[in-house]
mmCIF file of C-alpha atoms and ligand atoms in Angstrom:
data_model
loop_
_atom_site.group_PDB
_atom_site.id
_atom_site.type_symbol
_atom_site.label_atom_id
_atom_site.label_comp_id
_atom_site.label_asym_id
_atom_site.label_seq_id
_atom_site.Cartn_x
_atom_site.Cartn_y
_atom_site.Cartn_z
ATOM 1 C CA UNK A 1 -59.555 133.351 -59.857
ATOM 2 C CA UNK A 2 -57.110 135.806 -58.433
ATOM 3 C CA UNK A 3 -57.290 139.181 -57.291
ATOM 4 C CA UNK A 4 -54.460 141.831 -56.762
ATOM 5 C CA UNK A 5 -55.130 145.314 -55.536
ATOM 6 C CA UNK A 6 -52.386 147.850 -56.479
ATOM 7 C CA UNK A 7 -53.020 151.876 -55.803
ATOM 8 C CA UNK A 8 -51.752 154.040 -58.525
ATOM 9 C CA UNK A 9 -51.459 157.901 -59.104
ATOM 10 C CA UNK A 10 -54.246 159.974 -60.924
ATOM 11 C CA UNK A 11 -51.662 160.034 -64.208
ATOM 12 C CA UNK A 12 -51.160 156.341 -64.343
ATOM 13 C CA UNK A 13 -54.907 155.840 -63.535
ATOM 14 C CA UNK A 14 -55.271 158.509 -66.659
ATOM 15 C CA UNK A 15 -52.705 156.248 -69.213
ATOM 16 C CA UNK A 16 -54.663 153.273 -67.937
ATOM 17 C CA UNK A 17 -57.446 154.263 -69.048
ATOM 18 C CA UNK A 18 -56.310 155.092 -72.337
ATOM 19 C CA UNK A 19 -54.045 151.873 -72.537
ATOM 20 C CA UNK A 20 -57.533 149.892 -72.337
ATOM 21 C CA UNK A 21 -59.487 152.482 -74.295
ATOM 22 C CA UNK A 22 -60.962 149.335 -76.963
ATOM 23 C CA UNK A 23 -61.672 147.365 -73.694
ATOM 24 C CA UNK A 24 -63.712 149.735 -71.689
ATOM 25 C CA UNK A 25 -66.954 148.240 -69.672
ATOM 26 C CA UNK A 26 -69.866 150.731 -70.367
ATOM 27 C CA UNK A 27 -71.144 150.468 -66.508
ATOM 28 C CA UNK A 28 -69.195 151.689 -64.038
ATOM 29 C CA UNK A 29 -69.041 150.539 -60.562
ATOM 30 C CA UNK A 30 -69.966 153.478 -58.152
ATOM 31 C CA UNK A 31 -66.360 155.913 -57.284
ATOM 32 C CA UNK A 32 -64.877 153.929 -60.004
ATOM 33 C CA UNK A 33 -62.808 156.167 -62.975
ATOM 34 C CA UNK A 34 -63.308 153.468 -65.606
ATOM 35 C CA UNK A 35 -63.757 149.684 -65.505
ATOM 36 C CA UNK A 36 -62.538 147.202 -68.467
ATOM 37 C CA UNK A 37 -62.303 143.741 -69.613
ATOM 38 C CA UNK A 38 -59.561 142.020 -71.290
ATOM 39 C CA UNK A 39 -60.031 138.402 -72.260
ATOM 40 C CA UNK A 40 -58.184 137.028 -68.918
ATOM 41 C CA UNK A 41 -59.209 140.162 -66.447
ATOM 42 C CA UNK A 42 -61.172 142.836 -65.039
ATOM 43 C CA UNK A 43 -59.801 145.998 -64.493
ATOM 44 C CA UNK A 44 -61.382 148.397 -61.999
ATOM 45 C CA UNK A 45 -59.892 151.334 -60.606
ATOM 46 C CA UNK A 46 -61.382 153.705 -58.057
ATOM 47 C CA UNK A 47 -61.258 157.332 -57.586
ATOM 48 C CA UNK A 48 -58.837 156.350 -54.373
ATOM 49 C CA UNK A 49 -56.097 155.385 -56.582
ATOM 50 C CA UNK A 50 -56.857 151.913 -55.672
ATOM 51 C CA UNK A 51 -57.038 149.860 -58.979
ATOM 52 C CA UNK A 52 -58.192 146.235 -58.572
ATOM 53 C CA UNK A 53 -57.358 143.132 -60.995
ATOM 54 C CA UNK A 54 -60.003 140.264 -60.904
ATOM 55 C CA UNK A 55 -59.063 137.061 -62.734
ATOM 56 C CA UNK A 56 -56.954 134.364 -64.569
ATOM 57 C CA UNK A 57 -54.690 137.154 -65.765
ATOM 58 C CA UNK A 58 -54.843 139.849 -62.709
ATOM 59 C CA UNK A 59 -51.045 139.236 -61.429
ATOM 60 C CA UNK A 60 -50.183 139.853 -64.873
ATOM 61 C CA UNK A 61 -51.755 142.443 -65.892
ATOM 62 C CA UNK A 62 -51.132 143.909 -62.364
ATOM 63 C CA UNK A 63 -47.640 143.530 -63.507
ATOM 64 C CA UNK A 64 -47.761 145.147 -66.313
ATOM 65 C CA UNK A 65 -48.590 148.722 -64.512
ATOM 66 C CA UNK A 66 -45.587 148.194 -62.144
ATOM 67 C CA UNK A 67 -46.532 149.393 -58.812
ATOM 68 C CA UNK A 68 -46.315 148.452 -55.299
ATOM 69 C CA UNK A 69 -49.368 146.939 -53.447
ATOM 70 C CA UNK A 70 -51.507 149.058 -51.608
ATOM 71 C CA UNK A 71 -50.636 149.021 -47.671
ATOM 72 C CA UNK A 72 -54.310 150.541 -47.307
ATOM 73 C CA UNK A 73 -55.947 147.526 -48.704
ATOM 74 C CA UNK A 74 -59.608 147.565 -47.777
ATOM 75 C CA UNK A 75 -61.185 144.394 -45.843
ATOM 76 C CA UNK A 76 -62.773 143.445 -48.759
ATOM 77 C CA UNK A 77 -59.314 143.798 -50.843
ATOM 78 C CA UNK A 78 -56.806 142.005 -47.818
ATOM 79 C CA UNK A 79 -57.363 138.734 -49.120
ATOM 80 C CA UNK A 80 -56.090 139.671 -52.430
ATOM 81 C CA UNK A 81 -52.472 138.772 -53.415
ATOM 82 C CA UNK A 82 -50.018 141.600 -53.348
ATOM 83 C CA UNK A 83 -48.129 141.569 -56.948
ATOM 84 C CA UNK A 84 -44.864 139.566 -56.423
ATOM 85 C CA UNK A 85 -41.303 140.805 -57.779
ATOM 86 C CA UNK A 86 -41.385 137.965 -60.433
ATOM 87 C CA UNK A 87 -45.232 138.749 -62.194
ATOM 88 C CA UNK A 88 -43.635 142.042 -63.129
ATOM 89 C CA UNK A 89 -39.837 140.807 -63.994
ATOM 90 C CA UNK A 90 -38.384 142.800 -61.511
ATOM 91 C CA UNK A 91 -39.168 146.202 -63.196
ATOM 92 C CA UNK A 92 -37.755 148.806 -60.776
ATOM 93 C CA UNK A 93 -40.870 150.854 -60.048
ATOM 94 C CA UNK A 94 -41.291 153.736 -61.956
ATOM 95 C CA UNK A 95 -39.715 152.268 -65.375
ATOM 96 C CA UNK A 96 -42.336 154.045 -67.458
ATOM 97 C CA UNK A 97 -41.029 157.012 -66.931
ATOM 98 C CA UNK A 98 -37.227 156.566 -67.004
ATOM 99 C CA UNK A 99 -34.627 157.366 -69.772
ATOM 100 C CA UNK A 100 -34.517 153.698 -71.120
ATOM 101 C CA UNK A 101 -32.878 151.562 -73.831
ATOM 102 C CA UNK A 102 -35.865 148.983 -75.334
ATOM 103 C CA UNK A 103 -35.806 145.830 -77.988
ATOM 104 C CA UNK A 104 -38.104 144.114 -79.575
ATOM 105 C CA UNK A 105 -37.922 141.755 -82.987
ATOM 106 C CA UNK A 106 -40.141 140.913 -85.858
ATOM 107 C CA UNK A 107 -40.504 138.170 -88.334
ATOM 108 C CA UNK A 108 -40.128 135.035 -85.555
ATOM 109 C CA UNK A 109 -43.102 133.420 -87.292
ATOM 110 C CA UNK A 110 -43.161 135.107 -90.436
ATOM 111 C CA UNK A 111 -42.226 132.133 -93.166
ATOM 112 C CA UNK A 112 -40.634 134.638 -95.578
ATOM 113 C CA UNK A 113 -38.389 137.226 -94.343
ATOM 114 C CA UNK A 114 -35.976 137.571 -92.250
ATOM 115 C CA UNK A 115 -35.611 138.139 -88.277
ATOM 116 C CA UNK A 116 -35.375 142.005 -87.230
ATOM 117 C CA UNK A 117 -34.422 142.994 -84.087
ATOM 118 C CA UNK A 118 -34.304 146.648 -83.053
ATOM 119 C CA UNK A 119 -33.056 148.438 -79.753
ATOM 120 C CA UNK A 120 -33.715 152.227 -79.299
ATOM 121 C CA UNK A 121 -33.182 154.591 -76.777
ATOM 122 C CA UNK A 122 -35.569 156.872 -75.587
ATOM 123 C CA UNK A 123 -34.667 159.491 -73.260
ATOM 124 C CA UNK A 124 -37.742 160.727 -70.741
ATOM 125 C CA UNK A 125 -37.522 164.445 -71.943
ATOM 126 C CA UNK A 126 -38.814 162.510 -75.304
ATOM 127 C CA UNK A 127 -41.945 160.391 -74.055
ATOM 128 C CA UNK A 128 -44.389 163.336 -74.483
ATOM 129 C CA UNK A 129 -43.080 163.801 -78.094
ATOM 130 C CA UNK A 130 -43.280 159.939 -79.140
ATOM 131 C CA UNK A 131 -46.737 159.818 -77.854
ATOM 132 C CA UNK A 132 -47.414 162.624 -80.023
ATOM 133 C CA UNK A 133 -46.176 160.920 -82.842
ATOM 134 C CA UNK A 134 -48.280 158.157 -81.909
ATOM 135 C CA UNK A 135 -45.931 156.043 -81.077
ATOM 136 C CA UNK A 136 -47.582 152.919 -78.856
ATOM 137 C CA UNK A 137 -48.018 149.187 -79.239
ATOM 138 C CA UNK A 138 -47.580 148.245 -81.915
ATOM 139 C CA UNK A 139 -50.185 145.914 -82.610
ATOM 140 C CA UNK A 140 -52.483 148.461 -82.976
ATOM 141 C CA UNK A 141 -51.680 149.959 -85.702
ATOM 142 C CA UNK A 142 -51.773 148.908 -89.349
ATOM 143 C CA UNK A 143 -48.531 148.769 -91.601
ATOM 144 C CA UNK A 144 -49.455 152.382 -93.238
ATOM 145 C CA UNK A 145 -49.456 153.878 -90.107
ATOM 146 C CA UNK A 146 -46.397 152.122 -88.689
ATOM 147 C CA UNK A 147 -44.242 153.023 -91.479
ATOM 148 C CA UNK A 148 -45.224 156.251 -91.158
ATOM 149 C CA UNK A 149 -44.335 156.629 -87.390
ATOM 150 C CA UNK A 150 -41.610 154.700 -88.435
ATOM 151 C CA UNK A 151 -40.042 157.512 -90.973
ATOM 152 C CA UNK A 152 -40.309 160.139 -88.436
ATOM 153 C CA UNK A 153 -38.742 158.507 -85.249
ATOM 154 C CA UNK A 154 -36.001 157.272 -86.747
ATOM 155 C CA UNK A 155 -34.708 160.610 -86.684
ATOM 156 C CA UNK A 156 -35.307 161.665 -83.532
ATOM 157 C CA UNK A 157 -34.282 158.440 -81.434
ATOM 158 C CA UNK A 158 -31.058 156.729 -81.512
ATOM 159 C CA UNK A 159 -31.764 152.959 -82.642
ATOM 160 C CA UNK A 160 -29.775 150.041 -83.911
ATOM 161 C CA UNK A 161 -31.075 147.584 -86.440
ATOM 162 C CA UNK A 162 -30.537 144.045 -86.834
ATOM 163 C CA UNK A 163 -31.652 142.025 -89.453
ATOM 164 C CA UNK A 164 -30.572 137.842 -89.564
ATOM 165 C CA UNK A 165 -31.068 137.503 -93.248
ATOM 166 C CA UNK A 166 -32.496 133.952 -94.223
ATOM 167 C CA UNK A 167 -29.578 132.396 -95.842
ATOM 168 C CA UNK A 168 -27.438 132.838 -92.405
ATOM 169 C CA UNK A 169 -30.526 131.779 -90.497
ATOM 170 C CA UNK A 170 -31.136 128.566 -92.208
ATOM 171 C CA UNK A 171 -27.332 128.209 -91.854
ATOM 172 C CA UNK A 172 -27.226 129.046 -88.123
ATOM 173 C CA UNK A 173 -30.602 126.985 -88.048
ATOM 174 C CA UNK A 174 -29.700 123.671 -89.382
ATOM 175 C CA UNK A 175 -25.890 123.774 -86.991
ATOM 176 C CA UNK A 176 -28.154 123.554 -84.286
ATOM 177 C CA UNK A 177 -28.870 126.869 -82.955
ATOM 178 C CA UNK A 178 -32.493 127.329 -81.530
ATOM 179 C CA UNK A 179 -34.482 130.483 -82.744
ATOM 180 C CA UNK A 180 -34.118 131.413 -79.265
ATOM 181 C CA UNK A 181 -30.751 131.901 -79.184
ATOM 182 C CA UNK A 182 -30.493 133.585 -82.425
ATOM 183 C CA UNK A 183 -32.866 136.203 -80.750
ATOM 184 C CA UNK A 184 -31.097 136.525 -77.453
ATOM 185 C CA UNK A 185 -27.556 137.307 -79.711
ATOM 186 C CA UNK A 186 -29.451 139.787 -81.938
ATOM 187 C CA UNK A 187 -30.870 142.042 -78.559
ATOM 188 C CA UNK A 188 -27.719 141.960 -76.873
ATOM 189 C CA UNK A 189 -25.656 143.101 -79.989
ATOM 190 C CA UNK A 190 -28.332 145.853 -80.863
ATOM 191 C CA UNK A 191 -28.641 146.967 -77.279
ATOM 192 C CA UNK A 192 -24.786 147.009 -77.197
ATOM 193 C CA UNK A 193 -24.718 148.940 -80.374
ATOM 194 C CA UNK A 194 -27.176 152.002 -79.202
ATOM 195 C CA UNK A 195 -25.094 152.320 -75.837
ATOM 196 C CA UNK A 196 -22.423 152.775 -77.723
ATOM 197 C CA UNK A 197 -23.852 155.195 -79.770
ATOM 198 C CA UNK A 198 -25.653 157.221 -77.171
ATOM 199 C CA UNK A 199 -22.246 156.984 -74.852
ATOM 200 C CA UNK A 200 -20.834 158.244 -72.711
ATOM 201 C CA UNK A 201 -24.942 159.009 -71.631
ATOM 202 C CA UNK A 202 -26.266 156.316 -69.608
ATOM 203 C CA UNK A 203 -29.576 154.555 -69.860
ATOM 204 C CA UNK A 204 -31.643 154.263 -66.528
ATOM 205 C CA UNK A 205 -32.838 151.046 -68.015
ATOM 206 C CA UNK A 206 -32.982 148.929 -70.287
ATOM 207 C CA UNK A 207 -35.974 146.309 -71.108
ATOM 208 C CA UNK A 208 -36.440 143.527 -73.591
ATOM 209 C CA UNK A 209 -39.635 142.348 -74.488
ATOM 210 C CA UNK A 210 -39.298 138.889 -73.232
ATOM 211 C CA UNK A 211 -39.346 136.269 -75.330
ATOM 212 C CA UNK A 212 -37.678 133.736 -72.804
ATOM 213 C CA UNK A 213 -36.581 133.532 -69.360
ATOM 214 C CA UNK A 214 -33.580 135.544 -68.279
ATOM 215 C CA UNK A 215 -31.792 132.739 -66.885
ATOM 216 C CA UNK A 216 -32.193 131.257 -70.241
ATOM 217 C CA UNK A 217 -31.126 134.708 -72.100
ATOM 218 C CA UNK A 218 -28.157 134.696 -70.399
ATOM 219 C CA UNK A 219 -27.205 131.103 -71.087
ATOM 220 C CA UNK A 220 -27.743 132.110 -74.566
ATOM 221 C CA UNK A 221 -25.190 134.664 -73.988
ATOM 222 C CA UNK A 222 -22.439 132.159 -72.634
ATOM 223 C CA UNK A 223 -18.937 133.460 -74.114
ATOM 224 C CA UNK A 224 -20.537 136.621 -75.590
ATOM 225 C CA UNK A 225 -19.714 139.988 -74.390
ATOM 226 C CA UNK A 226 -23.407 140.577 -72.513
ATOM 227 C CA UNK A 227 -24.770 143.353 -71.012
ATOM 228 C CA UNK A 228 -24.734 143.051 -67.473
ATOM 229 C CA UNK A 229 -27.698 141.079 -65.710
ATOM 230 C CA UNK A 230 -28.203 143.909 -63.186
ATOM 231 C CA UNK A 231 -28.778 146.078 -65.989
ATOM 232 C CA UNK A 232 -31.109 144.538 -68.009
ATOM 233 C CA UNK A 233 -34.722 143.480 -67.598
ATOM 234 C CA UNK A 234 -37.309 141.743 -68.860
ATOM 235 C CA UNK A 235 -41.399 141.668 -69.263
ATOM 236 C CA UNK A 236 -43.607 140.425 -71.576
ATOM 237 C CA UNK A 237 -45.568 142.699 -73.681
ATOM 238 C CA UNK A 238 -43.071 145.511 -72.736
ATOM 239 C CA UNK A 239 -44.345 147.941 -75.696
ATOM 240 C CA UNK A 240 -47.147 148.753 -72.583
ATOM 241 C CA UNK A 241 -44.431 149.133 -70.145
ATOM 242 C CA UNK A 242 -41.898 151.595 -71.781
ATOM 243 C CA UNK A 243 -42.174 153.355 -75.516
ATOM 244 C CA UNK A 244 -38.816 152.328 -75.954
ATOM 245 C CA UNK A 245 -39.795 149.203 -76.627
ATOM 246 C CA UNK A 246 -43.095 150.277 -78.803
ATOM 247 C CA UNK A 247 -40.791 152.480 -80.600
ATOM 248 C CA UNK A 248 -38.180 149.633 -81.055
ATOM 249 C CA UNK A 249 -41.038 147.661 -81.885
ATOM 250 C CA UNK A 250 -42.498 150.043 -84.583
ATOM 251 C CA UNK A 251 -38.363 150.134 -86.489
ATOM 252 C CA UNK A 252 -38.461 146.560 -86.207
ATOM 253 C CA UNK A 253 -41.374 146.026 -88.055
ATOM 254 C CA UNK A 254 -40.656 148.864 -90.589
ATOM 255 C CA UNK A 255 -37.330 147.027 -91.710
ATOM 256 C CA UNK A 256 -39.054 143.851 -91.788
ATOM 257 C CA UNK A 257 -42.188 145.245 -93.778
ATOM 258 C CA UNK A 258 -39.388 147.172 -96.391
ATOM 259 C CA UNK A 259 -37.337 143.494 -96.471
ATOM 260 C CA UNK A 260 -40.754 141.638 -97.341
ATOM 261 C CA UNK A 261 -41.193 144.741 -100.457
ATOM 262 C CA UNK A 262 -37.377 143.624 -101.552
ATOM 263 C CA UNK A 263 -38.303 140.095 -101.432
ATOM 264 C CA UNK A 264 -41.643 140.718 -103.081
ATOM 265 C CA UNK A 265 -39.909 142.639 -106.065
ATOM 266 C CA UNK A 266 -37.262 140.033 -106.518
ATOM 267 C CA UNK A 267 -39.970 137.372 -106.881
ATOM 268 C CA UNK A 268 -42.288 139.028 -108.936
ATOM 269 C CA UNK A 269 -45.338 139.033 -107.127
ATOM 270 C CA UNK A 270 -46.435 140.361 -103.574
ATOM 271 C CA UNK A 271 -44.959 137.842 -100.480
ATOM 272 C CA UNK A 272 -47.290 136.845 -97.598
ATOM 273 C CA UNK A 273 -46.471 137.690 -94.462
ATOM 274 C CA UNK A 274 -47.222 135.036 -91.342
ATOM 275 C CA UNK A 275 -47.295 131.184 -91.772
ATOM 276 C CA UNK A 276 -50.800 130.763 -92.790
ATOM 277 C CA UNK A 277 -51.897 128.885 -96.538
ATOM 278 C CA UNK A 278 -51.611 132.138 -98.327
ATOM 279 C CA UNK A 279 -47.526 131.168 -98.061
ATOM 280 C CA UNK A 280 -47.324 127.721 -98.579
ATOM 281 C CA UNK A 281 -48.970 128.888 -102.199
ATOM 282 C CA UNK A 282 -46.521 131.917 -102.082
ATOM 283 C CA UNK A 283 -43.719 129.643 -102.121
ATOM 284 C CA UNK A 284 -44.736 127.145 -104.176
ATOM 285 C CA UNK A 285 -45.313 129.566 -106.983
ATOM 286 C CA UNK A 286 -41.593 131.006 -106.259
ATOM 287 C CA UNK A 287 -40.394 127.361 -106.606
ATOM 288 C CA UNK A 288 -41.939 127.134 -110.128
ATOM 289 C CA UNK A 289 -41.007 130.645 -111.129
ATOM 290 C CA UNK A 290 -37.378 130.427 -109.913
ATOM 291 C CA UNK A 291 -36.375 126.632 -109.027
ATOM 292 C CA UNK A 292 -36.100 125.432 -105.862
ATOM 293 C CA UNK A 293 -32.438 126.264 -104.970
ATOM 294 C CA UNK A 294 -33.894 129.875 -104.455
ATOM 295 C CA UNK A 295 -35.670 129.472 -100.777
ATOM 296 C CA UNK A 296 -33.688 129.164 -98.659
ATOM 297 C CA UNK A 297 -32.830 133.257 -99.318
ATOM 298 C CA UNK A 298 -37.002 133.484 -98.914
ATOM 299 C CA UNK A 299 -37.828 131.447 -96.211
ATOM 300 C CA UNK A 300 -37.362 130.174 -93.021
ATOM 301 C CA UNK A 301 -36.974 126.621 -94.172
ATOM 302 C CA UNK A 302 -37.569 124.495 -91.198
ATOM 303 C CA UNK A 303 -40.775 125.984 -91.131
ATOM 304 C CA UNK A 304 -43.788 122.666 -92.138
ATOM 305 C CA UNK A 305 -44.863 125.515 -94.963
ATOM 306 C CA UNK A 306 -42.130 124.203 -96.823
ATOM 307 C CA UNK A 307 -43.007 120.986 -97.203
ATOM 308 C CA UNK A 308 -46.323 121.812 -97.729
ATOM 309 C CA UNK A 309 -45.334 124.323 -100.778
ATOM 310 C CA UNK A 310 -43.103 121.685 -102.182
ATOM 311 C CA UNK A 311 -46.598 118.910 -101.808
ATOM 312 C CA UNK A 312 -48.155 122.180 -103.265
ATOM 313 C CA UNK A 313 -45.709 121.699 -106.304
ATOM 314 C CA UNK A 314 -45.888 118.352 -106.880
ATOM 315 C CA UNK A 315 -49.145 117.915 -106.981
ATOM 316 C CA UNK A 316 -49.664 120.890 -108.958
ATOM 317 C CA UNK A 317 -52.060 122.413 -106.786
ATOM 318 C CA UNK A 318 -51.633 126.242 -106.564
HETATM 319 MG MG1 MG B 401 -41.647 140.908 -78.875
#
């Protein structure tokens, strides 16, 4: 079990707090501003500044807050780990806070539907306003809510949308190309589409929520024009890290949610979103309805929920 001590101001100590407001501990230790729990960590921090991580999870979640060991570790602390360059993908410190480009996709494990990837830039001047909004992770919120968010920011940040329909992605699919790679070419074209759009202004950063290691993004990339390496970086659940990417993640999900109503209407009854039963007997009943011929435009058809709708079918089991 690790520990990592990192010493934070009063501000970040304050969005902490409500970052982990469902995960709250109702005892606090004594000179401690709040104390939580997430499944892999404890999260203490102390009216110092001093915020400690105990746990399976503590250099990540350290990571996740972005900021530079404590030199004033106390004795008890100095055995602790301080948080190294990698656990937090080489964020430059102070990311949060910065004018930054983010991207995020939907619909990787979705069955029906399509992949949509969305890049948006939010300047700092606009952070206060987005959190207004209500604008945060995304996962948080319920579909209602996110398209609602969703209506309103697309006017006030500039975004770029990508959606990999599911004809070209069984296409790209069956050639060979790993779902991996399909994602790495959908960022890099959105993010080059917003700094395009937002140019000749300059982002301070920009930050993909990582779905794979940079190395391997950048292989993806091979031939491509690519944003440059220096500029780009990358961290897991990076809707915490910048709004950028929760508001990138909130469009994403908005086109994807309005694709699944499309898809929905053209079948006739309402699609299932994720890969659980409920769409193996989705798709089953669209192979009755409308032959086979027509999922591939559906579904992601390397997926095992189409053979299982097709066992569905011909056993007549639905
Ligand atoms: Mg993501």
């Amino acid at each position: 079990m690790g520990n990592v001590v990192i010493k934070l101001g009063i501000n970040e100590i304050t969005e902490m707090k409500k970052y982990y407001s469902k995960q709250l501990l109702e005892k606090n230790p004594p000179g401690s501003v709040f104390s939580a729990k997430t499944p892999g960590c404890v999260i203490t921090a102390y009216n110092s500044g001093k915020v400690l991580f105990q746990g399976n999870d503590s250099e990540k979640e350290a990571g996740r807050w972005g900021s530079v060991a404590s030199s004033a570790m106390t004795a008890a602390a100095s055995k602790t780990k301080k948080v190294p360059t990698s656990a937090k993908g080489d964020l430059p410190p102070g990311i949060s806070q910065m004018s930054a480009i983010g991207s995020d996709e939907v619909g990787t494990g979705d069955f029906f539907g399509p992949i949509t990837v969305v890049a948006a830039y939010v300047k700092k001047e606009h952070i206060p306003l987005l959190k207004e909004l209500g604008v945060r992770d995304s996962k948080d919120l319920n579909d209602d809510k996110i398209i609602a968010i969703a209506k309103v920011i697309k006017d006030v940040v500039p975004f770029s949308l990508m959606t990999l329909k599911n004809d070209k992605y069984n296409k790209l699919q069956q050639s060979g190309m790993s779902q991996g790679k399909m994602k790495a070419i959908l960022h890099n074209q959105a993010i080059l589409n917003v700094l395009e759009k937002i140019a000749p202004e300059q982002p301070e950063a920009i930050l993909i929520d990582q779905f794979v290691q940079s190395s391997t993004y950048f292989q993806h990339l091979k031939g491509q024009k690519a944003v440059a390496k220096e500029k780009v970086c990358f961290s897991t659940k990076a809707e915490g890290i910048h709004l950028a990417v929760a508001a990138a993640s909130i469009l994403a999900r908005y086109a994807f949610v309005q694709y699944i109503d499309k898809l929905s209407e053209a079948a006739g009854f309402k699609i299932p979103k994720g890969a659980g039963a409920q769409v193996d007997v989705a798709a089953a009943k669209l192979i009755v309805s409308k032959g086979r011929d027509i999922l591939p435009s559906f579904v992601k058809l390397h997926f095992a929920n189409t053979d299982k709708a097709l066992a569905l079918v011909n056993k007549r089991k639905f």
